[in-house]
PDB file of C-alpha atoms and ligand atoms in Angstrom:
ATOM      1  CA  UNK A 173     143.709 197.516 103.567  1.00 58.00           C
ATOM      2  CA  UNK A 174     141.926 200.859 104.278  1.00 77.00           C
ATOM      3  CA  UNK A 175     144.748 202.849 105.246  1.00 92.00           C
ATOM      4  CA  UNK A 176     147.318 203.944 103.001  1.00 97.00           C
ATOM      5  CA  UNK A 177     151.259 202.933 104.979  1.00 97.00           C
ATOM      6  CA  UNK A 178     154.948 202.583 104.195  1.00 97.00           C
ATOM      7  CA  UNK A 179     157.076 200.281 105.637  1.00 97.00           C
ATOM      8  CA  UNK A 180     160.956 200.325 106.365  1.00 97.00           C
ATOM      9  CA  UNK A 181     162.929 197.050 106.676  1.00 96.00           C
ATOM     10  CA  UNK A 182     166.026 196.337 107.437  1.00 95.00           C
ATOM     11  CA  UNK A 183     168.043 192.784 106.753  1.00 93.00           C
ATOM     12  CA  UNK A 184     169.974 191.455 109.912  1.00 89.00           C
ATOM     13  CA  UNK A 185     173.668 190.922 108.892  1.00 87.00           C
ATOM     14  CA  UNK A 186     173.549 192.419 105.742  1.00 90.00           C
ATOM     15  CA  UNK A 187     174.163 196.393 105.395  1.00 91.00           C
ATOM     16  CA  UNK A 188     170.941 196.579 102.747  1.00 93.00           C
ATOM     17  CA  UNK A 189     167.644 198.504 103.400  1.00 94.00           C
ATOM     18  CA  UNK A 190     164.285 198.219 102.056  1.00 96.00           C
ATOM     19  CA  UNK A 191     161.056 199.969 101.752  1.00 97.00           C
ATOM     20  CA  UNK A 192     157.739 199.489 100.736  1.00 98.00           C
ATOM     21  CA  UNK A 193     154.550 201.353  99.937  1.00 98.00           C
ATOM     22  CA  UNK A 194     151.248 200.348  99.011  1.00 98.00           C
ATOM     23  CA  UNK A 195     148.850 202.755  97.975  1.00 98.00           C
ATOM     24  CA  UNK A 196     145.142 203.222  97.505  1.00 97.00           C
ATOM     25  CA  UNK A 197     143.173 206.897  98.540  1.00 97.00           C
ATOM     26  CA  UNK A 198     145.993 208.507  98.299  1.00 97.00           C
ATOM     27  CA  UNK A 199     146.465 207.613  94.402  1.00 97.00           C
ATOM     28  CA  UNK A 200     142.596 208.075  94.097  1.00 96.00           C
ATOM     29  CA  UNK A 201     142.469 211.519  95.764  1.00 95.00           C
ATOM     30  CA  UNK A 202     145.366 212.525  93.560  1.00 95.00           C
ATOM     31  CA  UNK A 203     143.930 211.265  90.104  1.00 95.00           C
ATOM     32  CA  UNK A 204     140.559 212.449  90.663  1.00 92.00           C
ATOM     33  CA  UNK A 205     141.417 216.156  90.992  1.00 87.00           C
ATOM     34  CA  UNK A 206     140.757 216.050  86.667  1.00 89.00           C
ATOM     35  CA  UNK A 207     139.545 213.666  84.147  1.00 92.00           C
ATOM     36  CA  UNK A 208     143.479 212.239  83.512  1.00 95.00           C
ATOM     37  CA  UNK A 209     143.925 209.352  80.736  1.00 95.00           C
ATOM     38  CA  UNK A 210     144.627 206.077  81.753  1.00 95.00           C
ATOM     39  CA  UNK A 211     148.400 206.659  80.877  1.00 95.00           C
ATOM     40  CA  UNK A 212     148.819 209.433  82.835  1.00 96.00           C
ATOM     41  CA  UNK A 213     147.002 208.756  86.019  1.00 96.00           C
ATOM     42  CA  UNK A 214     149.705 205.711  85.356  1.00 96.00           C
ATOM     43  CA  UNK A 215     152.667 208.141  85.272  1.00 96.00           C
ATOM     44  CA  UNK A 216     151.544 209.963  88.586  1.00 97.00           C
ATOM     45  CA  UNK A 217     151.125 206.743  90.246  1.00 98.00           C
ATOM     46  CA  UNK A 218     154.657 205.952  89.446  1.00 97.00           C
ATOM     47  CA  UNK A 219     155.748 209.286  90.627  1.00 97.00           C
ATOM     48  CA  UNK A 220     153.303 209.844  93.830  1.00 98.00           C
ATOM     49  CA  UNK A 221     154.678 206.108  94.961  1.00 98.00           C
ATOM     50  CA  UNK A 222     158.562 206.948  94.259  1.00 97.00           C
ATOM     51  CA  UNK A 223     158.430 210.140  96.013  1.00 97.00           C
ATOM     52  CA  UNK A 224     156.824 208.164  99.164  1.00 97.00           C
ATOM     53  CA  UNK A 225     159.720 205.958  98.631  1.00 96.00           C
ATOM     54  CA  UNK A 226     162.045 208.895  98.674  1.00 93.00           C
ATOM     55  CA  UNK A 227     160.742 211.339 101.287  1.00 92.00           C
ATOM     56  CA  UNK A 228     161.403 208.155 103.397  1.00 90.00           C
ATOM     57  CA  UNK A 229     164.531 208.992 103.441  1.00 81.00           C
ATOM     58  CA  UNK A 230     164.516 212.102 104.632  1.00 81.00           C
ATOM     59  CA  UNK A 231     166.289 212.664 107.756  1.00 81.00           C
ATOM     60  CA  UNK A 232     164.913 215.838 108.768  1.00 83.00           C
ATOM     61  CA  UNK A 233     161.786 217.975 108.143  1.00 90.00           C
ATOM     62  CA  UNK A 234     160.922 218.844 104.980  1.00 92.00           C
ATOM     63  CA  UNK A 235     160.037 218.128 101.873  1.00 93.00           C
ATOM     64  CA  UNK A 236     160.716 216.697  98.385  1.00 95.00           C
ATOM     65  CA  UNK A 237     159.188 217.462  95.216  1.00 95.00           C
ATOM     66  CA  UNK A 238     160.149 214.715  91.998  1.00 96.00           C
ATOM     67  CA  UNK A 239     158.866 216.512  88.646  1.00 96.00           C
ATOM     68  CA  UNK A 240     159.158 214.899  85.031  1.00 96.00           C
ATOM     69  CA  UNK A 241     159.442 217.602  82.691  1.00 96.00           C
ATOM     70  CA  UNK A 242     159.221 217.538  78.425  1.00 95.00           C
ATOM     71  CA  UNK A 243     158.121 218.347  75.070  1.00 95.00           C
ATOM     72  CA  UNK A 244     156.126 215.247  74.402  1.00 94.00           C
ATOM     73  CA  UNK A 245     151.915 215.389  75.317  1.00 95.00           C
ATOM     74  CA  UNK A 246     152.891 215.102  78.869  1.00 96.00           C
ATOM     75  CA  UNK A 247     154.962 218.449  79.642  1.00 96.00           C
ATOM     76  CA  UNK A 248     154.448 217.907  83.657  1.00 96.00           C
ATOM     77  CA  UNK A 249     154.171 215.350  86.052  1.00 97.00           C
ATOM     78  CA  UNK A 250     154.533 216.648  89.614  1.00 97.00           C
ATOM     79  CA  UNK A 251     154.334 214.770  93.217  1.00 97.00           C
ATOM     80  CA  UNK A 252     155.295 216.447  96.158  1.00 95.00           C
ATOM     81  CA  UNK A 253     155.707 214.851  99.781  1.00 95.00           C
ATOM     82  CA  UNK A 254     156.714 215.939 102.988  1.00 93.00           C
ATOM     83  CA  UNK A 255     158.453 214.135 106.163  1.00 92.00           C
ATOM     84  CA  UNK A 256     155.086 213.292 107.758  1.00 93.00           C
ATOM     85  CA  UNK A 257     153.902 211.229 104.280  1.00 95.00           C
ATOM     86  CA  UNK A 258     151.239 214.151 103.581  1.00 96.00           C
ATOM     87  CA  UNK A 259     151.709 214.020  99.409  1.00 97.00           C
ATOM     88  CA  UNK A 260     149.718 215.865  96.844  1.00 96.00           C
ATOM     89  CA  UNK A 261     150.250 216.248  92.856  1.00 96.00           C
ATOM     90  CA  UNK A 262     149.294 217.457  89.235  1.00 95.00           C
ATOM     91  CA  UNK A 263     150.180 216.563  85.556  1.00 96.00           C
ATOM     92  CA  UNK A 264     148.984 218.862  82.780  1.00 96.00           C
ATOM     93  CA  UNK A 265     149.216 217.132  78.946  1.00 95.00           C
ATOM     94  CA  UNK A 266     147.654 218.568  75.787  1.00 94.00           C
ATOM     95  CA  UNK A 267     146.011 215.926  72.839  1.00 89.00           C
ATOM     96  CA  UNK A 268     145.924 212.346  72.205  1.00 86.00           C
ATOM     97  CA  UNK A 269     147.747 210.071  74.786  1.00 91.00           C
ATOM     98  CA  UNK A 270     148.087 206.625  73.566  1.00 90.00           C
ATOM     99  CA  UNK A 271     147.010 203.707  75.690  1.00 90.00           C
ATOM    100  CA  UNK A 272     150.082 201.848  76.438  1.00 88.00           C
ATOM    101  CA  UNK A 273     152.679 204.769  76.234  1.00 89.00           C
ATOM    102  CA  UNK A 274     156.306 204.526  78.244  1.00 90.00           C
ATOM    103  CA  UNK A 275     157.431 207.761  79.840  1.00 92.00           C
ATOM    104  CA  UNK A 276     159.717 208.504  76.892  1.00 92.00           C
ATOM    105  CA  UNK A 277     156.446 208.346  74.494  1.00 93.00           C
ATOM    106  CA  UNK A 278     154.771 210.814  77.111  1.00 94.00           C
ATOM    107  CA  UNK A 279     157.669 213.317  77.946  1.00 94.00           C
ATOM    108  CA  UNK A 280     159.318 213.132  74.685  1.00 93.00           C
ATOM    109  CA  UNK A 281     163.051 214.495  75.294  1.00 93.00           C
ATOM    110  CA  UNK A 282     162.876 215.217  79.186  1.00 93.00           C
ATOM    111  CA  UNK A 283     164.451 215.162  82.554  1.00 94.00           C
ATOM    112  CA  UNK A 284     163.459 214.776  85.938  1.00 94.00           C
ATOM    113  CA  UNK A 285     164.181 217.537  88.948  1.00 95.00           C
ATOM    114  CA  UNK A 286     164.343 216.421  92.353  1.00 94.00           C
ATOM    115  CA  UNK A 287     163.640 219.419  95.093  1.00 95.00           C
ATOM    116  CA  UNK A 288     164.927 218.432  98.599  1.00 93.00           C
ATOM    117  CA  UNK A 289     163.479 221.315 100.670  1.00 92.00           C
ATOM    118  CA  UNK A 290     164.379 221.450 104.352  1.00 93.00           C
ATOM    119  CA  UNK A 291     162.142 223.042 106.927  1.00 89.00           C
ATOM    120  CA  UNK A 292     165.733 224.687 108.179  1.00 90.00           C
ATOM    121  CA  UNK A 293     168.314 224.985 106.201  1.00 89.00           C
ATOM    122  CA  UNK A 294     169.337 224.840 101.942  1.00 92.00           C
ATOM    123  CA  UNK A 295     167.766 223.325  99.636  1.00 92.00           C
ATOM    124  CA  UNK A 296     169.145 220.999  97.401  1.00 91.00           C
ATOM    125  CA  UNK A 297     167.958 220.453  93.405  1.00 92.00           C
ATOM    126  CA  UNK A 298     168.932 217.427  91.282  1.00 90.00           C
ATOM    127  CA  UNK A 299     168.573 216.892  87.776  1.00 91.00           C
ATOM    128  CA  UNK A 300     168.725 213.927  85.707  1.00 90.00           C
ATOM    129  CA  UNK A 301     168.213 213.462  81.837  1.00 90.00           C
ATOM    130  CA  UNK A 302     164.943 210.663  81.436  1.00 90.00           C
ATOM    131  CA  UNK A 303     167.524 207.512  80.931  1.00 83.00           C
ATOM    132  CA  UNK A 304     166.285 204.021  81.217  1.00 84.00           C
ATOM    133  CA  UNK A 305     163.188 202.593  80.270  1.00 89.00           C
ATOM    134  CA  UNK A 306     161.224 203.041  83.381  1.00 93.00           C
ATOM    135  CA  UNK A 307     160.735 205.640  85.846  1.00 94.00           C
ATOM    136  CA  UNK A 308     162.267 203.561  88.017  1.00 95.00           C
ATOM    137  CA  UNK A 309     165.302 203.051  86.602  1.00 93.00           C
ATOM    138  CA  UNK A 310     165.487 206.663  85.714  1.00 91.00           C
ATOM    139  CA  UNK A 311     165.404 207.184  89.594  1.00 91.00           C
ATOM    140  CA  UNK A 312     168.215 204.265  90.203  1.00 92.00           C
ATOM    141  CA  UNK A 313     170.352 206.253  88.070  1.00 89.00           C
ATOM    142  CA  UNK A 314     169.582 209.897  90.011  1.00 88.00           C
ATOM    143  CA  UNK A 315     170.739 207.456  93.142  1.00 86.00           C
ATOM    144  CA  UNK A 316     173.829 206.054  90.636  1.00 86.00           C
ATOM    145  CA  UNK A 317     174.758 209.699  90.447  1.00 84.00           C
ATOM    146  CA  UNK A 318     173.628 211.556  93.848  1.00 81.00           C
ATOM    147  CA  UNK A 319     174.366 209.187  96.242  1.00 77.00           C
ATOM    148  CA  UNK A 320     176.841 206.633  94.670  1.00 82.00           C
ATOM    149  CA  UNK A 321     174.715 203.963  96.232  1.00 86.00           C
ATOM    150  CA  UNK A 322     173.468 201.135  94.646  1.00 90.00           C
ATOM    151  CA  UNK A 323     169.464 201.395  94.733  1.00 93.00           C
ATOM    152  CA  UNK A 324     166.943 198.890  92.716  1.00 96.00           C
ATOM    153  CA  UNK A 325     162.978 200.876  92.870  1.00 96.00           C
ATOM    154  CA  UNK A 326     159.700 198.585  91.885  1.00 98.00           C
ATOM    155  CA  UNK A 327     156.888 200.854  90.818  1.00 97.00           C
ATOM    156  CA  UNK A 328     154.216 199.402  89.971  1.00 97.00           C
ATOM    157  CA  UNK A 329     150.109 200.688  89.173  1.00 97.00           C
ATOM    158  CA  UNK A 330     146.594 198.885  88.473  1.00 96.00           C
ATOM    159  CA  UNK A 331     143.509 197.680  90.212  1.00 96.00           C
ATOM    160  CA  UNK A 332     142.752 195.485  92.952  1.00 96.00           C
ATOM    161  CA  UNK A 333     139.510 194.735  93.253  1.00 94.00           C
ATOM    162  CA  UNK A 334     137.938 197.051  90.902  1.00 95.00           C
ATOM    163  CA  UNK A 335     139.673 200.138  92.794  1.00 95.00           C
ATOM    164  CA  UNK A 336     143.104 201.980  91.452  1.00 97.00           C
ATOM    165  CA  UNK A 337     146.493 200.778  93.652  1.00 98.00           C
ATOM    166  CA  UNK A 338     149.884 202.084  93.196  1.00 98.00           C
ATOM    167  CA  UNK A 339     152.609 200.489  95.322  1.00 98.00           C
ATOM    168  CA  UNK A 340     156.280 200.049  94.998  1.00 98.00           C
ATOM    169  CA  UNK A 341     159.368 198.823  96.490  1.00 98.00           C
ATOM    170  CA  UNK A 342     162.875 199.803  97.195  1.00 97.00           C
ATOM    171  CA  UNK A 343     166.122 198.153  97.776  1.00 96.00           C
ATOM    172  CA  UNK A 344     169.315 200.245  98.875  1.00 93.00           C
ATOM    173  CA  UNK A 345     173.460 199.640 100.287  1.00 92.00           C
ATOM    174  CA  UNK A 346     173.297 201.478 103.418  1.00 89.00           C
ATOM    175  CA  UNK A 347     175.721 203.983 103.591  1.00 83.00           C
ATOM    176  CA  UNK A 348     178.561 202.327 105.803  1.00 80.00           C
ATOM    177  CA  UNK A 349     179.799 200.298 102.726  1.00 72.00           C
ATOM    178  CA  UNK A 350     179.354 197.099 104.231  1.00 75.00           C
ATOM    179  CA  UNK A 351     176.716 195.985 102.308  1.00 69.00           C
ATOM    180  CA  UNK A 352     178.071 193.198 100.084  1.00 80.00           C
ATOM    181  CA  UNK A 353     177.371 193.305  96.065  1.00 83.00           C
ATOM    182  CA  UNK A 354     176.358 188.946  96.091  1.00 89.00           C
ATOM    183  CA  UNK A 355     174.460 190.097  99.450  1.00 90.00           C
ATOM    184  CA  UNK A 356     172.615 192.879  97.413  1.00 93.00           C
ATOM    185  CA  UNK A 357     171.601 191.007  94.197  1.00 95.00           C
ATOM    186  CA  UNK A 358     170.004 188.078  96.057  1.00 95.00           C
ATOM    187  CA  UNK A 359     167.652 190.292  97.551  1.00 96.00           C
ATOM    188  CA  UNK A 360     167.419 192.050  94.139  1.00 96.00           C
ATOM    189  CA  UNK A 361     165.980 188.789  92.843  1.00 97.00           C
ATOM    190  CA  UNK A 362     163.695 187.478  95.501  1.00 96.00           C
ATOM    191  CA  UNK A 363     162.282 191.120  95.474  1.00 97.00           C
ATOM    192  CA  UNK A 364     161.727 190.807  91.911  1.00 97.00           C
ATOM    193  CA  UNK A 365     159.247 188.124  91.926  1.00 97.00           C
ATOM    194  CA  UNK A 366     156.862 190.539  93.721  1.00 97.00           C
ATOM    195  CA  UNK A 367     153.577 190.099  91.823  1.00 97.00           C
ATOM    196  CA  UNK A 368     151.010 193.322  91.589  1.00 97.00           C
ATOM    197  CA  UNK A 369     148.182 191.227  93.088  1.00 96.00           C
ATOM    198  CA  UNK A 370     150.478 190.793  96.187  1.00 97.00           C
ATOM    199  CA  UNK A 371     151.486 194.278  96.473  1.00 97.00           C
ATOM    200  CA  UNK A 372     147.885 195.666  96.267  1.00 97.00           C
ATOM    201  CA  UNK A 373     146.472 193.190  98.230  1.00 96.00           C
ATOM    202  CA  UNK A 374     148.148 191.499 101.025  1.00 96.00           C
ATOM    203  CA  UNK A 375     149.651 193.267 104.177  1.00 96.00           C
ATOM    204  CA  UNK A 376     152.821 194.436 104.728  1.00 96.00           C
ATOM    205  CA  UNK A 377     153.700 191.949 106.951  1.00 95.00           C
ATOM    206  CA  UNK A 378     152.469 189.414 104.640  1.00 96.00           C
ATOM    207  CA  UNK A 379     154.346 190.586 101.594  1.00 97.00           C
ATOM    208  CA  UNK A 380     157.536 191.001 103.487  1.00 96.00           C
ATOM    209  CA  UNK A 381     157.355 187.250 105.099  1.00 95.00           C
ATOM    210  CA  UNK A 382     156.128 185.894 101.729  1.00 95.00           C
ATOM    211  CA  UNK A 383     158.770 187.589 100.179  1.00 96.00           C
ATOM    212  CA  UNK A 384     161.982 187.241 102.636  1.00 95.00           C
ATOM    213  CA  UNK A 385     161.054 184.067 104.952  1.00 93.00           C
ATOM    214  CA  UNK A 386     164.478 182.743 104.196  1.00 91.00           C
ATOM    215  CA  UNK A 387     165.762 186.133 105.960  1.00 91.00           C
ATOM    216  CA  UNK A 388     165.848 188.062 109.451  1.00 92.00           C
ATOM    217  CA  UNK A 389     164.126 190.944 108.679  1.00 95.00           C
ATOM    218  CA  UNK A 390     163.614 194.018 111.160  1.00 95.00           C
ATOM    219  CA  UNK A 391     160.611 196.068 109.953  1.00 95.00           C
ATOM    220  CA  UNK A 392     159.569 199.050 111.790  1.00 95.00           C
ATOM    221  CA  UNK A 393     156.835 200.789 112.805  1.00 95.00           C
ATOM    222  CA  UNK A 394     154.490 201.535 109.586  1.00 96.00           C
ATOM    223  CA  UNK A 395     154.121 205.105 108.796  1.00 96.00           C
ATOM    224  CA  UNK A 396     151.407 205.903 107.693  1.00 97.00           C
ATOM    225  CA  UNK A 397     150.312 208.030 103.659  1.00 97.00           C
ATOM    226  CA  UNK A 398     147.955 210.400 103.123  1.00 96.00           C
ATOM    227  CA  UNK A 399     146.611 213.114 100.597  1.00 96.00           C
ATOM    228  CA  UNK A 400     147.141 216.377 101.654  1.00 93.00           C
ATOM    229  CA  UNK A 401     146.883 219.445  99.451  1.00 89.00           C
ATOM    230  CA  UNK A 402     147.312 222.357 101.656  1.00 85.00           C
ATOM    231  CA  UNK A 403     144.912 224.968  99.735  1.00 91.00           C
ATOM    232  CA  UNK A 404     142.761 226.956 101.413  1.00 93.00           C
ATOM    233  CA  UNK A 405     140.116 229.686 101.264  1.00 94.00           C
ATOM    234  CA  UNK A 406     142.669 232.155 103.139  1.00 92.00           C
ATOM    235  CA  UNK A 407     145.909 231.432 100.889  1.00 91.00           C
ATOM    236  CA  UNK A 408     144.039 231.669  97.963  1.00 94.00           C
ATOM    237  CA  UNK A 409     142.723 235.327  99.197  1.00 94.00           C
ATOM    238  CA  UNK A 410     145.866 236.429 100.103  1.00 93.00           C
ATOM    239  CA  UNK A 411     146.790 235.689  96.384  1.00 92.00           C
ATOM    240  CA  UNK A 412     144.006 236.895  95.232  1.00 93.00           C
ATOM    241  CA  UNK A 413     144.865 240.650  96.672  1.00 91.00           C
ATOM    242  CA  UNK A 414     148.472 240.576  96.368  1.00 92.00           C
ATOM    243  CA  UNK A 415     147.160 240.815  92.192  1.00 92.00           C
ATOM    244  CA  UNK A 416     148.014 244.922  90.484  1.00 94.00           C
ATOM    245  CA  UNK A 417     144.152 246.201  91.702  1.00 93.00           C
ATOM    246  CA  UNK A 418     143.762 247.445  88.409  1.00 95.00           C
ATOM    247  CA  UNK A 419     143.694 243.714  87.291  1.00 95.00           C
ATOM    248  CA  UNK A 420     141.248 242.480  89.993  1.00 95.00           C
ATOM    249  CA  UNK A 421     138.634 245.475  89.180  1.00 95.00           C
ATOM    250  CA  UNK A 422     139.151 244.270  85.497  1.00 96.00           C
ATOM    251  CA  UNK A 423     138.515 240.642  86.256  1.00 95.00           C
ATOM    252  CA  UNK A 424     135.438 241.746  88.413  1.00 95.00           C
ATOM    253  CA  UNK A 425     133.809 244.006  85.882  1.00 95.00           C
ATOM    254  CA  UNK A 426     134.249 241.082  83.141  1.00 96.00           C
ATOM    255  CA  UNK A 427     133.666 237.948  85.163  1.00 95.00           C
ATOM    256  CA  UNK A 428     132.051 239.213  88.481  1.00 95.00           C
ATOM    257  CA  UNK A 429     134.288 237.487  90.941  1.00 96.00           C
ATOM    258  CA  UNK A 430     137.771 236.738  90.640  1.00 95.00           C
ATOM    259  CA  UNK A 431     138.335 232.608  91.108  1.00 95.00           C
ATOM    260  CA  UNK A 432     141.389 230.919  92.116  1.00 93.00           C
ATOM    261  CA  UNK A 433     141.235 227.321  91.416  1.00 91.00           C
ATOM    262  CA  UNK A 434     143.693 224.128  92.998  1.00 91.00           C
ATOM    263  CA  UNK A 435     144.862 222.046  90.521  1.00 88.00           C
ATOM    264  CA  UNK A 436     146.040 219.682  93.027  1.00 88.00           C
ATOM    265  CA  UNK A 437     142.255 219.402  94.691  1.00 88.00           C
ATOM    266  CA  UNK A 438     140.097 220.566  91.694  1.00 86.00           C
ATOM    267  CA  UNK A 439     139.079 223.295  94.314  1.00 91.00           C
ATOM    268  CA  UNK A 440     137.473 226.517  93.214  1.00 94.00           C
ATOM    269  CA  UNK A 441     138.102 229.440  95.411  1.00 96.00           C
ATOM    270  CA  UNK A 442     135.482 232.274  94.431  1.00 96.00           C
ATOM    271  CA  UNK A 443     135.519 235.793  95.405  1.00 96.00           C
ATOM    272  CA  UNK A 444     133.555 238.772  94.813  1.00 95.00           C
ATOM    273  CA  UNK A 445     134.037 242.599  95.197  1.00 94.00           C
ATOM    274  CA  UNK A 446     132.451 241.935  98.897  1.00 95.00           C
ATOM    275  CA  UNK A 447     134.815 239.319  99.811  1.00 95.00           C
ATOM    276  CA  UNK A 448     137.904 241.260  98.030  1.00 94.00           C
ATOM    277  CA  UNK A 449     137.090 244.184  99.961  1.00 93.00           C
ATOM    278  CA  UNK A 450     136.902 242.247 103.508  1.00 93.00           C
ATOM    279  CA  UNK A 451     140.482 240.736 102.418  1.00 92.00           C
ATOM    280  CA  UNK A 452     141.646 244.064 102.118  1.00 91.00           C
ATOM    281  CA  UNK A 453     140.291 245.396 105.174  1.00 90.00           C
ATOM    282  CA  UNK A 454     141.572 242.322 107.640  1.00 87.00           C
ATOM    283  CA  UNK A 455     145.364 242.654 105.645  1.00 83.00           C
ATOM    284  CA  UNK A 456     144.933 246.765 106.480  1.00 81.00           C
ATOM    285  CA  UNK A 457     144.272 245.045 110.327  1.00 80.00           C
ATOM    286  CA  UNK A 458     147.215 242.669 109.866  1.00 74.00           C
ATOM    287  CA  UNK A 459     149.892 245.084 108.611  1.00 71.00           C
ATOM    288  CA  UNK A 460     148.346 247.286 111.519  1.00 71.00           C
ATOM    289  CA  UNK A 461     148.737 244.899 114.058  1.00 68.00           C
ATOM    290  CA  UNK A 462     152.470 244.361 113.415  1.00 63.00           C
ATOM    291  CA  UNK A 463     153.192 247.821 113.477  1.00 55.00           C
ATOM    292  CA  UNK A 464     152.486 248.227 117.079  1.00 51.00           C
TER     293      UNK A 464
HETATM  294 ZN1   ZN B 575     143.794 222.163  96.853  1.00 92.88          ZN
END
């Protein structure tokens, strides 16, 4: 697999929907922006592959942002994702992380915020205390609780042939209360003997029949996941001169340039008095411009 995709599946006769997403650049690019331990490149594997799982269900454009927040070593894990699969994230943590930690030995006492941002229209914030063992089942209870359906999410992270995968599953009642609960939990159980080394390495189309060969399933067509940070050299200028001028001249005569750099990349956006100056000189243009 050189592409990163997710897949949507549906189950003929029986009101239950699936998804699943299996991926490997996009984790890399995401846990290479910083020198992360093994725990918490683990964490934002977890989150980068439920937030693929969840912007899948967006209906509209936009985006959705799924943040752990605590006081354990860990106080942020952040993935955010948009309708076209374009994800990017961070995680800052201070000391010792233990090999082996869950999320409740990372976050200490936390919760999880889930931003729904539409391109038009409100946005919409959930919160949900960090119950359950798992991320995962911390996320089947924001469903419990959101959307009253009943959800089952498989996240899983590790290496497949020597490079880092993260991939993950998902199980949900459609909406038109149909879907049966007998109907529900024997899916629940086939889908539960999915083993790591099949959802890093074989196809979707090979997982799925593996998995549900017994069933009619209707997958679509594979979307497909990338990184994509959306810095840049101009939005980082335009931040850089919307700071008091007394504070960039200060930064300048102590440092030389004023940098800017993306946590998300591990970009570093440099600029000196020159380059300040020429930002101030095309956003004296710009203001101009819309004036007349
Ligand atoms: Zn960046």
């Amino acid at each position: 697999m050189t592409k990163d995709y997710l897949n949507r599946y549906l189950f003929d006769g029986v009101s239950v929907r699936g998804e699943l997403v299996q991926l490997g650049n996009t984790y890399q690019q995401i846990i290479s922006s910083t020198e992360y331990p093994a725990p918490v490149k683990n964490l934002l594997g977890e989150l980068l592959v439920a937030t693929s799982l969840l912007t899948a269900t967006l209906k509209f454009e936009g985006s959705i942002t799924v943040q752990v927040q605590g006081d354990g070593p860990v106080s942020l894990a952040v993935i955010n994702g948009d309708q076209n699969q374009n994800l990017r994230g961070v995680a800052r943590w201070e000391g010792d992380v233990k090999e082996g930690s869950s999320i409740h030995d990372l976050m200490g006492k936390g919760y999880m915020v889930i931003t729904i941002i539409p391109t038009q229209g409100e946005r919409y914030q959930g919160v949900v205390g960090l119950e359950g063992d798992t991320l995962a089942e911390c996320l089947e209870a924001y469903f419990k609780n959101s959307e009253q359906l009943r959800t089952r999410i498989w996240l899983r992270t590790g290496e497949f042939e020597g490079q880092p995968k993260a991939a993950g599953m998902l199980l949900q009642v459609m909406p038109d209360g149909q879907g049966s609960e007998s109907d529900f939990e024997h899916l629940e159980t086939i889908t539960d003997t999915v083993k790591n080394e099949e959802l890093f390495g074989l196809e979707a189309q090979d997982l799925l029949y593996r998995l549900y060969h017994q069933e009619e399933v209707k997958v679509f067509e594979p979307q497909e996941v990338n990184f994509e940070c959306g810095c840049s050299r101009e939005r980082s200028g335009s931040a850089v001169i919307s700071l008091h001028p007394d504070e960039i001249e200060k930064i300048l005569a102590e440092e030389g340039k004023v940098s800017l750099h993306c946590d998300y990349c591990g970009t570093d956006y440099d600029f000196d008095s020159i380059d300040i100056a020429a930002l101030r000189e095309n956003a004296t243009e710009a203001d101009d411009n819309q004036v007349h």
